Amino acid sequence: MSTVERPVIVAGYDGSATAQQAVMWAAAEAASRNFGLVVVQAVSLPALPEMASTPAGWVTPQFNVDEQQALLGHADSELESVAAACRKAHSGLDVTPRAVSGRGPETLAQIASDAQLLVIGPSGRTALPRALLGSTAAELMHTYRRPIVIVRHPAEQPDGKRVVVGVDGSQTSTNAIDFAFDFADRHGYDLLAVHAWSDLPLDALAPVRTWDYAWQDIHEKGERMFAESLAGHRQRHPNVDVRQVISPDRPTHALLEHAQDAALLVVGSHGRGMLKRALLGSVSHAVAYHAPCPVAIVRPPEDPEAE
């Protein structure tokens, strides 16, 4: 008799404060979905003495098998403490800690290949969490093919009570809207759908406004796009209070402005026009670096435009 494996959310952990925040965010999300949680720490082990190969004059740590096992054992112990904190915060949550030898991005991508969601912090032990993305986060948001959340959430900032989603009428935007409605409904948040029609800054549009540009026409087209993009979601999620904003600003600026007090910012994985063939669109790339709240980058499991 075959058994169906329980869906899981995978969270990356490296011992940093930002990784701890990401794991706790993932635990709350797994509990709300009734999923399991797998907390993964990738441990880069120095080569065994007989495998070491270094240029003349270089000194490289060389650990024997027992020492390598000790490193993994330490990681296991640390992960057990993290898992215990998750279980304490969310009674009944199924948490599996895994310390694995390997490089961070490849290890996380492999373990999370069938996960419903991958959650990571924005930086490691040495990066500046409010300004930079660590190398693991930066690489995974370009290469991981399933939804990923980067938990940019300073500890001193309380949770917002709304979800912000970017809407541009594309298929990737549709996937982002699905994710945003589901998240908002489960957590009791409002939803703000933002459509930014211009790739120019507001000051560049000042002469256009002087010439009495057809703003009414732009808003009418935006409203029609909202009606098409949000069709069915309101009926499936009647408890979600939805607002719509049409901004003349650049998409990145508009999304970041409205995400200032958000619980989550959700974007599709690609831009518009020529950017659709990029592995990651410029908007999703920019908000991942600068958003003041957690960012979900959503793409379908099989992306027909990805190389």
Coordinates of C-alpha atoms in Angstrom, one line a residue:
M1 CA 0.0 0.0 0.0
S2 CA 1.5 3.3 -1.1
T3 CA 1.6 6.3 1.2
V4 CA 1.5 10.0 0.2
E5 CA 4.3 12.1 1.6
R6 CA 3.3 15.1 3.5
P7 CA 4.0 18.4 1.7
V8 CA 6.9 20.3 3.3
I9 CA 8.4 23.8 3.5
V10 CA 12.2 23.9 3.6
A11 CA 14.1 26.6 5.5
G12 CA 17.8 27.3 5.2
Y13 CA 19.8 27.8 8.4
D14 CA 23.4 28.9 8.9
G15 CA 23.5 30.0 12.5
S16 CA 23.0 33.7 11.8
A17 CA 20.3 35.9 13.3
T18 CA 18.7 36.5 10.0
A19 CA 18.6 32.7 9.4
Q20 CA 16.9 32.2 12.7
Q21 CA 14.2 34.7 11.8
A22 CA 13.7 33.0 8.4
V23 CA 13.3 29.6 10.1
M24 CA 10.7 30.9 12.6
W25 CA 8.8 32.6 9.7
A26 CA 8.9 29.3 7.8
A27 CA 7.6 27.5 10.9
A28 CA 4.6 29.8 11.1
E29 CA 3.9 29.3 7.4
A30 CA 4.2 25.5 7.7
A31 CA 1.8 25.5 10.7
S32 CA -0.7 27.6 8.9
R33 CA -0.7 25.2 5.9
N34 CA -0.5 22.1 8.0
F35 CA 2.8 21.1 6.2
G36 CA 5.9 19.7 7.6
L37 CA 9.1 21.8 8.0
V38 CA 12.6 20.7 7.1
V39 CA 15.4 22.9 8.5
V40 CA 18.6 22.5 6.6
Q41 CA 22.1 23.5 7.4
A42 CA 24.8 22.9 4.7
V43 CA 28.2 22.3 6.2
S44 CA 31.3 22.8 4.0
L45 CA 33.8 20.3 5.3
P46 CA 37.6 20.6 4.7
A47 CA 39.1 17.9 2.6
L48 CA 40.4 14.7 4.1
P49 CA 44.2 14.6 4.2
E50 CA 44.5 12.0 1.4
M51 CA 42.2 14.1 -0.8
A52 CA 43.8 17.5 -0.2
S53 CA 45.4 19.1 -3.2
T54 CA 46.8 22.6 -2.8
P55 CA 49.4 24.7 -4.7
A56 CA 52.8 24.9 -3.2
G57 CA 53.0 27.3 -0.2
W58 CA 49.3 27.2 0.6
V59 CA 48.0 25.9 3.9
T60 CA 44.6 24.3 3.9
P61 CA 42.8 22.8 6.9
Q62 CA 42.7 19.0 6.6
F63 CA 40.3 17.1 8.8
N64 CA 40.1 13.4 9.3
V65 CA 36.9 11.4 9.3
D66 CA 36.3 11.8 13.0
E67 CA 36.8 15.5 12.9
Q68 CA 34.4 15.9 9.9
Q69 CA 31.8 13.9 11.8
A70 CA 32.3 16.2 14.8
L71 CA 31.5 19.2 12.6
L72 CA 28.3 17.6 11.4
G73 CA 27.5 16.5 15.0
H74 CA 27.8 20.1 16.1
A75 CA 25.5 21.3 13.3
D76 CA 23.0 18.5 14.3
S77 CA 23.0 19.7 17.9
E78 CA 22.4 23.3 16.8
L79 CA 19.6 22.3 14.5
E80 CA 17.9 20.3 17.2
S81 CA 17.7 23.4 19.3
V82 CA 16.2 25.4 16.4
A83 CA 13.7 22.6 15.8
A84 CA 12.7 22.6 19.4
A85 CA 12.1 26.3 19.3
C86 CA 9.8 25.8 16.2
R87 CA 7.9 23.0 17.9
K88 CA 7.4 25.2 21.1
A89 CA 6.1 28.1 19.0
H90 CA 3.8 25.8 17.0
S91 CA 2.4 22.8 18.9
G92 CA 2.1 19.8 16.7
L93 CA 4.4 21.1 13.9
D94 CA 6.4 18.2 12.3
V95 CA 10.0 19.5 12.1
T96 CA 12.9 17.6 10.6
P97 CA 16.4 19.0 11.1
R98 CA 19.0 18.0 8.5
A99 CA 22.7 18.8 8.7
V100 CA 24.2 18.0 5.3
S101 CA 27.7 18.2 3.9
G102 CA 27.9 20.4 0.8
R103 CA 27.7 23.9 -0.6
G104 CA 24.8 25.9 0.5
P105 CA 22.9 26.8 -2.7
E106 CA 23.2 23.3 -4.3
T107 CA 22.4 21.5 -1.1
L108 CA 19.3 23.6 -0.4
A109 CA 18.1 23.4 -4.0
Q110 CA 18.4 19.7 -4.0
I111 CA 16.7 19.1 -0.7
A112 CA 13.9 21.6 -1.6
S113 CA 13.5 20.3 -5.2
D114 CA 9.9 19.0 -4.4
A115 CA 9.1 21.4 -1.6
Q116 CA 6.1 23.7 -1.7
L117 CA 8.3 26.6 -0.6
L118 CA 11.9 27.5 0.2
V119 CA 12.5 30.1 2.9
I120 CA 15.9 31.7 3.5
G121 CA 17.4 34.8 5.2
P122 CA 18.8 37.6 3.2
S123 CA 22.4 37.3 4.5
G124 CA 24.8 35.1 6.3
R125 CA 27.0 35.7 9.3
T126 CA 29.1 38.4 7.7
A127 CA 26.8 40.2 5.3
L128 CA 24.9 43.4 6.2
P129 CA 21.3 42.1 6.6
R130 CA 19.5 45.4 5.8
A131 CA 21.6 46.2 2.7
L132 CA 22.9 43.1 1.1
L133 CA 21.9 39.6 0.0
G134 CA 24.3 36.8 1.1
S135 CA 25.7 34.7 -1.7
T136 CA 23.4 31.7 -1.0
A137 CA 20.2 33.9 -1.2
A138 CA 21.5 35.7 -4.3
E139 CA 22.2 32.5 -6.1
L140 CA 19.1 30.7 -5.1
M141 CA 16.7 33.4 -6.1
H142 CA 18.2 33.2 -9.6
T143 CA 18.3 29.4 -10.0
Y144 CA 15.7 27.8 -7.7
R145 CA 12.6 26.9 -9.9
R146 CA 9.9 26.9 -7.2
P147 CA 8.5 29.7 -4.9
I148 CA 11.1 31.2 -2.6
V149 CA 10.7 33.6 0.3
I150 CA 13.5 35.9 1.4
V151 CA 12.8 37.0 5.0
R152 CA 13.8 40.6 5.1
H153 CA 12.3 41.5 8.4
P154 CA 14.2 43.5 11.0
A155 CA 13.4 42.4 14.5
E156 CA 12.4 45.9 15.6
Q157 CA 9.7 46.2 13.0
P158 CA 6.3 44.7 13.8
D159 CA 4.4 42.6 11.4
G160 CA 2.3 44.5 8.9
K161 CA -1.3 43.6 8.4
R162 CA -1.5 43.4 4.6
V163 CA 0.1 41.6 1.7
V164 CA 1.3 43.6 -1.4
V165 CA 1.4 41.9 -4.8
G166 CA 2.6 43.2 -8.1
V167 CA 0.2 42.9 -11.0
D168 CA 1.2 43.3 -14.7
G169 CA -1.2 41.0 -16.5
S170 CA 1.5 38.3 -17.2
Q171 CA 1.3 34.6 -16.4
T172 CA 4.0 35.0 -13.7
S173 CA 1.9 37.8 -12.2
T174 CA -1.0 35.4 -12.1
N175 CA 1.1 32.9 -10.1
A176 CA 2.1 35.7 -7.7
I177 CA -1.6 36.7 -7.3
D178 CA -2.5 33.1 -6.4
F179 CA 0.2 33.0 -3.8
A180 CA -0.7 36.4 -2.3
F181 CA -4.4 35.6 -2.0
D182 CA -3.8 32.3 -0.3
F183 CA -1.3 33.8 2.1
A184 CA -3.5 36.7 3.0
D185 CA -6.5 34.5 3.5
R186 CA -4.8 32.0 5.8
H187 CA -3.2 34.8 7.9
G188 CA -6.2 37.2 8.0
Y189 CA -4.4 40.0 6.1
D190 CA -5.7 42.5 3.6
L191 CA -4.4 42.5 0.1
L192 CA -3.1 45.4 -1.9
A193 CA -2.7 44.8 -5.6
V194 CA -0.3 47.3 -7.3
H195 CA 0.0 48.0 -11.0
A196 CA 2.8 50.3 -12.1
W197 CA 2.4 51.1 -15.8
S198 CA 5.6 53.2 -16.3
D199 CA 9.2 52.4 -16.4
L200 CA 10.1 56.0 -16.0
P201 CA 10.5 58.0 -12.7
L202 CA 7.8 60.4 -11.8
D203 CA 9.9 63.5 -12.4
A204 CA 10.5 62.3 -16.0
L205 CA 6.7 62.3 -16.5
A206 CA 6.2 65.9 -15.4
P207 CA 6.3 67.3 -19.0
V208 CA 3.8 64.6 -20.0
R209 CA 1.4 65.7 -17.3
T210 CA 1.8 69.3 -18.6
W211 CA 0.7 68.1 -22.0
D212 CA -2.5 66.7 -20.5
Y213 CA -1.7 63.0 -21.1
A214 CA -4.7 60.7 -21.2
W215 CA -4.6 59.6 -17.5
Q216 CA -8.2 58.5 -17.6
D217 CA -7.5 56.1 -20.4
I218 CA -4.5 54.7 -18.4
H219 CA -6.7 54.1 -15.4
E220 CA -9.4 52.5 -17.4
K221 CA -7.0 50.1 -19.0
G222 CA -5.5 49.4 -15.5
E223 CA -8.9 48.7 -14.1
R224 CA -9.7 46.2 -16.9
M225 CA -6.4 44.5 -16.3
F226 CA -7.2 44.2 -12.6
A227 CA -10.6 42.8 -13.4
E228 CA -9.1 40.1 -15.6
S229 CA -6.1 39.3 -13.3
L230 CA -8.2 39.1 -10.1
A231 CA -11.1 37.3 -11.6
G232 CA -12.2 34.4 -9.5
H233 CA -9.8 35.1 -6.6
R234 CA -12.3 37.3 -4.8
Q235 CA -14.9 34.6 -5.0
R236 CA -12.5 31.9 -3.7
H237 CA -11.2 34.2 -0.9
P238 CA -14.3 36.2 0.2
N239 CA -12.7 37.1 3.6
V240 CA -9.8 39.0 2.0
D241 CA -10.3 42.7 1.8
V242 CA -8.7 43.8 -1.6
R243 CA -7.6 47.3 -2.6
Q244 CA -6.1 48.2 -6.0
V245 CA -3.5 50.9 -6.8
I246 CA -2.5 52.1 -10.3
S247 CA 0.8 54.0 -10.0
P248 CA 2.5 56.1 -12.7
D249 CA 5.9 55.3 -11.0
R250 CA 8.4 52.6 -11.9
P251 CA 7.3 49.2 -10.7
T252 CA 10.2 48.8 -8.3
H253 CA 9.6 52.2 -6.6
A254 CA 5.8 51.7 -6.5
L255 CA 6.1 48.2 -4.9
L256 CA 8.7 49.3 -2.3
E257 CA 6.7 52.3 -1.3
H258 CA 3.6 50.3 -0.7
A259 CA 5.5 47.5 1.1
Q260 CA 6.7 49.8 3.9
D261 CA 4.2 48.4 6.4
A262 CA 3.5 45.1 4.7
A263 CA 3.7 41.6 6.1
L264 CA 4.7 40.2 2.7
L265 CA 5.6 41.5 -0.8
V266 CA 4.8 39.1 -3.6
V267 CA 6.2 39.4 -7.1
G268 CA 6.5 37.2 -10.2
S269 CA 9.8 36.0 -11.3
H270 CA 10.1 37.9 -14.6
G271 CA 9.7 41.4 -15.9
R272 CA 7.9 42.6 -19.0
G273 CA 8.9 42.8 -22.6
M274 CA 12.5 41.7 -23.2
L275 CA 13.0 41.1 -19.5
K276 CA 10.6 38.1 -19.7
R277 CA 13.5 36.0 -20.9
A278 CA 15.8 37.0 -18.1
L279 CA 16.2 34.3 -15.4
L280 CA 15.1 36.8 -12.9
G281 CA 13.3 40.1 -13.8
S282 CA 14.7 43.4 -12.8
V283 CA 11.8 44.2 -10.5
S284 CA 11.9 41.0 -8.5
H285 CA 15.7 41.3 -8.3
A286 CA 15.5 44.9 -7.0
V287 CA 12.8 44.3 -4.4
A288 CA 14.7 41.2 -3.0
Y289 CA 17.6 43.5 -2.2
H290 CA 15.7 46.5 -0.9
A291 CA 12.2 45.5 0.5
P292 CA 11.6 46.3 4.1
C293 CA 9.6 43.1 4.6
P294 CA 9.7 39.4 3.6
V295 CA 9.6 39.0 -0.2
A296 CA 8.1 36.0 -2.1
I297 CA 9.3 35.4 -5.6
V298 CA 6.9 33.1 -7.4
R299 CA 7.4 31.2 -10.6
P300 CA 5.6 28.0 -11.7
P301 CA 7.4 24.7 -11.0
E302 CA 8.1 24.3 -14.7
D303 CA 8.9 27.7 -16.2
P304 CA 8.7 27.5 -20.1
E305 CA 10.8 30.6 -20.5
A306 CA 13.6 29.6 -18.2
E307 CA 16.8 28.4 -19.7

